[in-house]
Structures are given as C-alpha cells and as structure tokens.
Coordinates of C-alpha atoms in Angstrom, one line a residue:
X1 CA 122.1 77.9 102.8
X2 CA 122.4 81.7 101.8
X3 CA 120.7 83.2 99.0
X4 CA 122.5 86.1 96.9
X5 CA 121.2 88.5 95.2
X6 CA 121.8 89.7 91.7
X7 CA 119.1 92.3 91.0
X8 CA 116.8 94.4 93.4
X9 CA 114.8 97.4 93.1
X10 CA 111.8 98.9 94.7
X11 CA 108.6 100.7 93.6
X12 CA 106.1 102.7 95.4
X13 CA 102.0 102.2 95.2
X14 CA 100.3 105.0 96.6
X15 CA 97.2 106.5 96.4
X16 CA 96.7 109.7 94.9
X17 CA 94.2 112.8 96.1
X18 CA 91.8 111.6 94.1
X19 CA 91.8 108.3 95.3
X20 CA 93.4 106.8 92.2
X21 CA 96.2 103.8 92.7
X22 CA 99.3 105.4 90.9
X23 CA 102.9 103.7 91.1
X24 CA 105.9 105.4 91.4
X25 CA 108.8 104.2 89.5
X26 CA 112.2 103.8 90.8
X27 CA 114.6 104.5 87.9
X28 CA 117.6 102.5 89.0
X29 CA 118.6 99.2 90.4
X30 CA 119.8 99.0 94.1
X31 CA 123.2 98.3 94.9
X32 CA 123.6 95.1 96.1
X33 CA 124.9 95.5 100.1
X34 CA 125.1 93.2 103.3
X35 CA 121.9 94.6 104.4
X36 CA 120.2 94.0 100.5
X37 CA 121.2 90.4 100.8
X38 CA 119.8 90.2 104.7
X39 CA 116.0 91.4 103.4
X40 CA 116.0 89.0 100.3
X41 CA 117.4 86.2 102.5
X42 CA 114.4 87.1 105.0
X43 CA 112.0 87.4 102.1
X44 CA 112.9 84.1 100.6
X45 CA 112.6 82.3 104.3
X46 CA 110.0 83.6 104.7
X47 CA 108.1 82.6 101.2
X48 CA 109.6 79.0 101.8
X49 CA 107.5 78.6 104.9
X50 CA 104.4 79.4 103.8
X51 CA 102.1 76.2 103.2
X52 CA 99.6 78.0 101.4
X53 CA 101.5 78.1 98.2
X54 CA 99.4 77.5 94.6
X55 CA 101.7 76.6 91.1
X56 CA 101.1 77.5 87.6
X57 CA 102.7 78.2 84.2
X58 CA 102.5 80.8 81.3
X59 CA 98.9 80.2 79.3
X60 CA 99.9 81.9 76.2
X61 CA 96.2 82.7 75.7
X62 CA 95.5 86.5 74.3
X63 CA 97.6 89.0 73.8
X64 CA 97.3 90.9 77.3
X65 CA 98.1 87.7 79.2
X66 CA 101.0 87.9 77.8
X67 CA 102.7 90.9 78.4
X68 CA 104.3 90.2 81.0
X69 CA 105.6 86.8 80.2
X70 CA 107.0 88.6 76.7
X71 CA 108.6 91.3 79.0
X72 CA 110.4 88.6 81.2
X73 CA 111.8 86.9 78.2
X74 CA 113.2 90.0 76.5
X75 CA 114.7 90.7 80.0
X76 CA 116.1 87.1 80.2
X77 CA 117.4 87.7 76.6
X78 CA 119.1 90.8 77.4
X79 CA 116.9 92.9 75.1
X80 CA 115.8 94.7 78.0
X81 CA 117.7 96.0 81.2
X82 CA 116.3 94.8 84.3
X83 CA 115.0 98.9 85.6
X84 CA 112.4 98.5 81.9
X85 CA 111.4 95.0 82.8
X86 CA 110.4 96.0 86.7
X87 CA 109.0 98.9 85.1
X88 CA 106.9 97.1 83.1
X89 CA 105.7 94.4 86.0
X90 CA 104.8 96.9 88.0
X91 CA 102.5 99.0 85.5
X92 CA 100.6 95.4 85.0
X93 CA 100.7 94.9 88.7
X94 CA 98.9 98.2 89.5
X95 CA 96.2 97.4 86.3
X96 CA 95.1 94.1 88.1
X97 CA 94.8 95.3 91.5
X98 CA 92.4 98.4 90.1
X99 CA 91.2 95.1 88.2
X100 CA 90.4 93.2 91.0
X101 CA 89.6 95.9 93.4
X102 CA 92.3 95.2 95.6
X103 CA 92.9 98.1 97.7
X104 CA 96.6 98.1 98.2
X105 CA 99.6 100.6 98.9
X106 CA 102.6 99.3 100.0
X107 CA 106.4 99.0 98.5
X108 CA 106.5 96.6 95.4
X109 CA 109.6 94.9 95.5
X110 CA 111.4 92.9 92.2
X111 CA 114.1 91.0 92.9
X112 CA 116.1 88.4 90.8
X113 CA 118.7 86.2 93.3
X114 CA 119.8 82.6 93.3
X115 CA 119.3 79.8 96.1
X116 CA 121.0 76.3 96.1
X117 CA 121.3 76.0 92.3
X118 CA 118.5 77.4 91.1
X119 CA 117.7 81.3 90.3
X120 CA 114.2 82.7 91.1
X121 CA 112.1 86.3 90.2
X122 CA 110.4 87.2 93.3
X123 CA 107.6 90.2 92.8
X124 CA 106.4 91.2 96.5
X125 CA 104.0 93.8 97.4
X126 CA 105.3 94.8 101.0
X127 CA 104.3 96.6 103.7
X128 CA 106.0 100.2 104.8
X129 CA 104.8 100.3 108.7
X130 CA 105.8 102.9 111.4
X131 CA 107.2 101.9 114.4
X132 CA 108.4 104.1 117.7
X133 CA 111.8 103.5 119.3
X134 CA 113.8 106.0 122.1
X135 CA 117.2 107.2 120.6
X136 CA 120.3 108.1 122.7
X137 CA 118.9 111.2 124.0
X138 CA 115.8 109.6 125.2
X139 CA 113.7 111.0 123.0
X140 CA 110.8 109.4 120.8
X141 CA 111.7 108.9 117.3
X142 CA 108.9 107.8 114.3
X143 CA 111.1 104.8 111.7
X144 CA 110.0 102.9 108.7
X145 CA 110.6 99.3 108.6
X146 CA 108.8 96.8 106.0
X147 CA 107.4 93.8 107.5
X148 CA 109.1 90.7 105.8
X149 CA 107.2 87.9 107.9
X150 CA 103.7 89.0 107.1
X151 CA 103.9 88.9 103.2
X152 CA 100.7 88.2 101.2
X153 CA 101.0 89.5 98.1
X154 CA 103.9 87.6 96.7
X155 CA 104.7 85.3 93.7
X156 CA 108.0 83.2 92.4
X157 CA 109.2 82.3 89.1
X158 CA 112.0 79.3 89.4
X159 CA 114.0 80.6 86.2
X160 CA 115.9 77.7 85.8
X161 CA 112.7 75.6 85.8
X162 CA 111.2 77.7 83.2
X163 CA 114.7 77.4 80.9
X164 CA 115.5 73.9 81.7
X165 CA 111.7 72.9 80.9
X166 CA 109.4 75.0 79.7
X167 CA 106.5 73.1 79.8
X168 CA 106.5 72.7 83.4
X169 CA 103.4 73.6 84.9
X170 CA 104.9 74.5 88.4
X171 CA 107.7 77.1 87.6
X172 CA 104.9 80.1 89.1
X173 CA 104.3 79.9 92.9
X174 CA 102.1 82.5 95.0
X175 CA 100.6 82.2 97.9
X176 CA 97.1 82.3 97.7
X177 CA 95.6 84.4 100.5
X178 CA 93.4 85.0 103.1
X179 CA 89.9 83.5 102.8
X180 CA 87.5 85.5 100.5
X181 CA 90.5 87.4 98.2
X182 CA 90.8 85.7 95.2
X183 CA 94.2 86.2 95.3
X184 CA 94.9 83.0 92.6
X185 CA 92.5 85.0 90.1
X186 CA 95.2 88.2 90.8
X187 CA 98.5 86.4 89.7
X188 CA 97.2 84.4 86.8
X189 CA 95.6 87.5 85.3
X190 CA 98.8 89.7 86.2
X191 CA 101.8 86.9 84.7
X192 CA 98.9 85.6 82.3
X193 CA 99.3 82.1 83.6
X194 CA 97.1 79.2 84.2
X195 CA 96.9 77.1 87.6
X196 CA 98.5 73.7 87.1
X197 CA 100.4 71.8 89.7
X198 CA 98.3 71.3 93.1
X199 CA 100.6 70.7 96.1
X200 CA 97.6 70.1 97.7
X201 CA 96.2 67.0 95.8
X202 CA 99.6 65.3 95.7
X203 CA 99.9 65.2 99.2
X204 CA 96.8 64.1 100.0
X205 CA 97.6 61.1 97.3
X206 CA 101.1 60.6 99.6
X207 CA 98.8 60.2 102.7
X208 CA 96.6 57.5 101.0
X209 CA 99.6 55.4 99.5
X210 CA 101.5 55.6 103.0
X211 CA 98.3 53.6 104.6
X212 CA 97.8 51.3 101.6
X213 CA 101.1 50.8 101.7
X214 CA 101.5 49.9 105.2
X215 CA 98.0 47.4 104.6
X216 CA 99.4 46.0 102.0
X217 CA 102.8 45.1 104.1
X218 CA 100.0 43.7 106.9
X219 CA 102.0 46.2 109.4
X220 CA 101.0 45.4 113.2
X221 CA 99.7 48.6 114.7
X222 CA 103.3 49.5 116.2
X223 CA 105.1 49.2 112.9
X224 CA 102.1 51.2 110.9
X225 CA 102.8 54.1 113.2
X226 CA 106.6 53.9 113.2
X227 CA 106.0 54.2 109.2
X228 CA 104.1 57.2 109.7
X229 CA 106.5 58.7 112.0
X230 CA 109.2 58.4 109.6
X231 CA 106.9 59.7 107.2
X232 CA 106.0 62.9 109.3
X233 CA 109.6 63.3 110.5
X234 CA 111.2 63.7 106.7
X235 CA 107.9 65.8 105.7
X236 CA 108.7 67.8 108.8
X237 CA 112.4 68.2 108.0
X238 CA 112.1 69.1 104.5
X239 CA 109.4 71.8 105.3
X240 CA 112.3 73.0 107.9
X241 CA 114.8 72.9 105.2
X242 CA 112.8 74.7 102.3
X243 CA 112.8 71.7 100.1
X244 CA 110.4 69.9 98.6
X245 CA 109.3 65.8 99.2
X246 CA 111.3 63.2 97.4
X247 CA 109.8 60.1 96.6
X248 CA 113.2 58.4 96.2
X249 CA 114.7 59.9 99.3
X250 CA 111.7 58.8 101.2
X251 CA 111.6 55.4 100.3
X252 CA 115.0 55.3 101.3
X253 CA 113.9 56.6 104.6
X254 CA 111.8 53.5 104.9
X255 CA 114.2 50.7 104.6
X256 CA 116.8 52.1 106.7
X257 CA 114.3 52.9 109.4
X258 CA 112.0 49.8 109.3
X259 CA 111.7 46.2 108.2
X260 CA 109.8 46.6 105.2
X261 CA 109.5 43.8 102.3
X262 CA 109.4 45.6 98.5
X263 CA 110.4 49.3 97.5
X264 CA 107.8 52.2 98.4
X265 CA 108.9 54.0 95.7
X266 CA 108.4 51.0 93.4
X267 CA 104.6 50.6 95.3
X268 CA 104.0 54.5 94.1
X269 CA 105.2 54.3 90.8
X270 CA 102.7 51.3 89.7
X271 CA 99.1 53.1 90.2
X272 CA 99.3 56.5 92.0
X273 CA 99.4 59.8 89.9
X274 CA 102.1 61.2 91.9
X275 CA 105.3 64.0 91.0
X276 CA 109.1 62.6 91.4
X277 CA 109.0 65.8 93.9
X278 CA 106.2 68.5 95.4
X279 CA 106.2 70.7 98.7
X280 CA 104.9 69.4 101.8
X281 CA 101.7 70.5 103.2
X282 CA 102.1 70.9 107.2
X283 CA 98.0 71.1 107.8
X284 CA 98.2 67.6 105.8
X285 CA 100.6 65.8 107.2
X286 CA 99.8 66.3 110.8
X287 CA 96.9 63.8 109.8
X288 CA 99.9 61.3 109.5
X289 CA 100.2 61.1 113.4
X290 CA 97.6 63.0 114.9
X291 CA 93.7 62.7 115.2
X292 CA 91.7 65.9 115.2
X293 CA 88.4 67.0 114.8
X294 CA 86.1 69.9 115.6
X295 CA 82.1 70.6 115.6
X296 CA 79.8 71.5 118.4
X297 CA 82.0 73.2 120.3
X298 CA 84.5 71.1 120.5
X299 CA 88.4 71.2 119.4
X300 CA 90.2 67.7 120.1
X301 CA 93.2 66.5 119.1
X302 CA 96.0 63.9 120.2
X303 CA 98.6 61.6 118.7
X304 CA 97.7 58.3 116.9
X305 CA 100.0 56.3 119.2
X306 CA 98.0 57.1 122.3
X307 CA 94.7 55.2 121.0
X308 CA 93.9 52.2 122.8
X309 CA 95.8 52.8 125.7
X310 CA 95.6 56.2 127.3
X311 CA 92.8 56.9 125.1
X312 CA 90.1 54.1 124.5
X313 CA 87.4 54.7 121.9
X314 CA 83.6 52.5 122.2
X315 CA 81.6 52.8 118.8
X316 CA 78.7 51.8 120.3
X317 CA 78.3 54.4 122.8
X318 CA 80.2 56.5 120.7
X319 CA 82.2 57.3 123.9
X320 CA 85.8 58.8 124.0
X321 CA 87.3 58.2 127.6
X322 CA 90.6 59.6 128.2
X323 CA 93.0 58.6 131.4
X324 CA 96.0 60.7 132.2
X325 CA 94.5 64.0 131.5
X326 CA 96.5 67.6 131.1
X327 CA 97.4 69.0 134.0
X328 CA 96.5 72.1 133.0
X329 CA 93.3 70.8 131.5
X330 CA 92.8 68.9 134.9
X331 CA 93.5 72.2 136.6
X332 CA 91.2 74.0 134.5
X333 CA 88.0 71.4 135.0
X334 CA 88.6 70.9 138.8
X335 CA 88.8 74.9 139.4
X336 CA 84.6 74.8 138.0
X337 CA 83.9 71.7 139.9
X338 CA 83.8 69.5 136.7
X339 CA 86.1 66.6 138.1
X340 CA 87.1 65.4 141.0
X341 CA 89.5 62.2 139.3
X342 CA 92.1 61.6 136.8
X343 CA 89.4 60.7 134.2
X344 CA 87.2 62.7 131.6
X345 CA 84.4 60.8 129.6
X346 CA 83.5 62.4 126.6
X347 CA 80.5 61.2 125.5
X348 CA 79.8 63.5 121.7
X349 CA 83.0 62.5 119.7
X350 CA 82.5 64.3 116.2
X351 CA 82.9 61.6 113.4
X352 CA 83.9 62.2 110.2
X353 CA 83.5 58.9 108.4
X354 CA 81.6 57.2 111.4
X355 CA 84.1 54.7 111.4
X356 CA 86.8 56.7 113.2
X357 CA 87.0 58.6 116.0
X358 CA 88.1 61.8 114.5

C-alpha cells in the first residue's frame, strides 16, 4: 500500500555563532514529485516499524500547551495555510528542545499525506549527513542525503482519529527514544498532550489471556503451542503489514486454525481490560514461543516447542541439559577444549519466577 502525499515542507535547525538553536523557515510548500512521495513513503515505513512507539492526546491544560493544538485546528479549518501552521510547529519545536536541553540540528520535516484510509501529520526531525561517492570522471564528490531509517525524533497525528473521535486518547504517536532522553516529556510538552494509550500494557494483557485461555480449554501441550504459534504468526504479520492487532480477526485465526470450544474473542471481552485494536509489540510477543533469559553472563534463548525433548529441564538440580547442540556453537566449545560430545550441561539456569526455566 502506497502513501501519497498532500503537503510537505522542510525547515532547518542550526546552530548559530553564538551557540544559540535558531530555525530557519522555509517559506513555501514543496511540490509534490515522484521523488517527494518516495521519502514520505520511506518515512512512513519506517515510523510503522518501530516497536517503541508511546500514544497520547491533546490535554487542554494551560494556555501554552495549547498552542500548538489551536494552530493545527485553524490549519484543519482553513483559517490558516499550511506554510503558517509548519511555521508555527517549528518555532514550538525549537522552544522545547532549548527546554529540554536537547542538542539538536538537523532538517525538521512537516508533512500531511494519507495511508489506507486514514490521513496523518508527521513532524520529523531528520538527519542531513555527508556521504562520498566517485562520479563519472573518477573523481571524489561530498553529497547530502537525510537518513530516513535512523529517525528518532518523530511524532504522528492520525487526523481522521482526531475528527472522527476526539476523545481518543491514542490519535498522538512518537517514539520514545533511546534510554536516558526523556523523549515522552519532549512531545507532550511540544503538542501539549498527555500520555494515554499504552501499547505496551495491552500486549502484555493479550499474552496473559492467550495462556489462560488455552488453561481454561485444558489444551495438551501440542495444541497450547500450536495456539501460540497462530498467535505469534498474525502478531508477526500485522507488524509486517503496518497494522495494528484485531481482537476479532484473531479469534477468527483461532477457529479456523485449531479445534477450539467457545469464541476467544467472547473469553476477552468478559474480564480483560483490552482495546478492539492496538500495535504489536515484537520484544513481547517473542515470549509467545520463545524462552529467554539473561544474568551472570549468560544470554539463552530457544523455542518453547523444543522443551522436554531436545532440551530437558530438572528443578531440582536446577540443571538445563541440551542434546543436539549448534554446530557453530559445537564448533566454537570444541575449538577451546570445552566438549568432546554432542551434549552441553548447563548447570546455572537464570530463573525468573523459580518455577520456569527462563
């Protein structure tokens, strides 16, 4: 599915001599070209695949917080042209980065374009970097090229969320950042929003109503992990595809791929506190098939279905023995003289509930 753009124009944040964030304005929209529609189109797959995404909505607390959501509204209205409105943003955006004492320069891109049915605002702060190539003549020649994969600071309004209803509390996406920039605390202060929705939480709840679920069904083992295989495959798929989980779809997933008695969806709806729909979380659902863990030096991880054949676990000894290793672990170990057999023992499995192995 292609995107197309409606409305794009750039702005430049650049430091001055004397060190002061200043932000110069563009005073026209770009015209809307094949190669326009490629970067948005590379933008948007690229915002879609991040994981790390946190929601929120418009607080309509204080006056300052609400500049900019008053700004987006006249532009919506048509009492003011797109150019005014990105001039705007981006006058708010360089405040709360001095704010915040983020040290950014870059090229702050605004960009209105639609996707499937829905149209979004993307604001982006990108990345202007140098790169070295060889023309025809063989000579070296310095280009500029913005780096669309790397984004970080980035945010998403889905304007037909916000018209069709307004108290939403997901219509504002960002992602939130490395470890240690507070990132979240930028974009609500800058749109004057408050977080609301948390992707994270709801998948987490999916998780736990999958297992109960399949308890409640008194699954054998096999058919437990074929349910969480189907439940990892559609996750997976959807993640792939840019969209987000539905409940309904899933359920449907279910019955047509398992001999199930009684409607997920009906088992979700009676006691769980979960959205019709909400993005997948790839960290989170590898725990659908997967066991990982990691402490004292140690990284392991392998699928579910291997436990209690390839892989046995003893609680007692608190021994993990594994038959049918890597090769190229099994090369690894037998270059130092570690093993001399198919078989590793590891005897310091890190527990996390100290029921499970992992």
């Amino acid at each position: 599915m292609n995107v197309s753009a409606t409305n794009i124009i750039l702005h430049s944040l650049n430091y001055n001599s004397e060190g002061v964030l200043k932000c110069k304005m563009r005073e026209g929209e770009l015209p809307i070209s094949p190669s326009i529609e490629q970067l948005v189109m590379d933008l948007h797959r690229s915002y879609q695949s991040k994981s790390n995404k946190a929601f929120a909505y418009f607080a309509n607390e204080g006056e300052k917080s609400q500049l900019f959501q008053r700004a987006l509204t006249e532009e919506l209205n048509g009492e003011l042209d797109f150019v005014g409105f990105s001039q705007q943003a981006a006058g708010r955006f360089v405040d709360e980065l001095k704010e915040h004492d983020f040290a950014e320069e870059g090229v702050l891109l605004v960009s209105k374009y639609t996707w499937t049915t829905s149209d979004y605002l993307l604001i982006a702060l990108l990345q202007n970097n140098q790169s070295i190539s060889v023309n025809e003549n063989l000579e070296l020649q310095v280009s500029q090229h913005i780096e669309t994969s790397k984004i970080q600071l980035v945010a998403r309004i889905d304007l037909t969320l916000l018209k069709r209803d307004p108290e939403a509390n997901r219509y504002i996406s960002f992602i939130k950042g490395r470890v240690g920039r507070k990132v979240s605390d930028f974009f609500l202060d800058f749109m004057g929003a408050k977080e609301g929705f948390d992707a994270k939480v709801q998948n987490e709840g999916l998780l736990k109503a999958v297992e109960e679920f399949c308890e409640k069904q008194e699954l054998p083992t096999e058919q437990k992990q074929a349910v969480r295989e189907v439940t990892s495959n559609y996750c997976k798929e959807q993640l792939k595809e840019g969209e987000d989980i539905d409940l309904s779809a899933l359920s449907e997933e279910f019955q047509s791929t398992s001999d199930l008695e009684g409607s997920f969806y009906d088992f979700v709806s009676e006691d769980y506190q979960l959205e019709e729909n909400f993005p997948a979380d790839r960290t989170l659902m590898r725990k659908l098939t997967k066991y990982v863990g990691t402490g004292g030096g140690m990284n392991i991880s392998f699928d579910q279905k291997h436990l209690g054949s390839s892989i046995k676990y003893d609680e007692a000894s608190d021994t993990l023995t594994i038959q049918g290793i890597p090769p190229n672990l099994r090369e690894q170990l037998k270059r130092d003289a570690l093993i001399d057999s198919g078989e590793l023992v590891i005897t310091e499995t890190i527990l996390d509930d100290g029921k499970a192995p992992f």
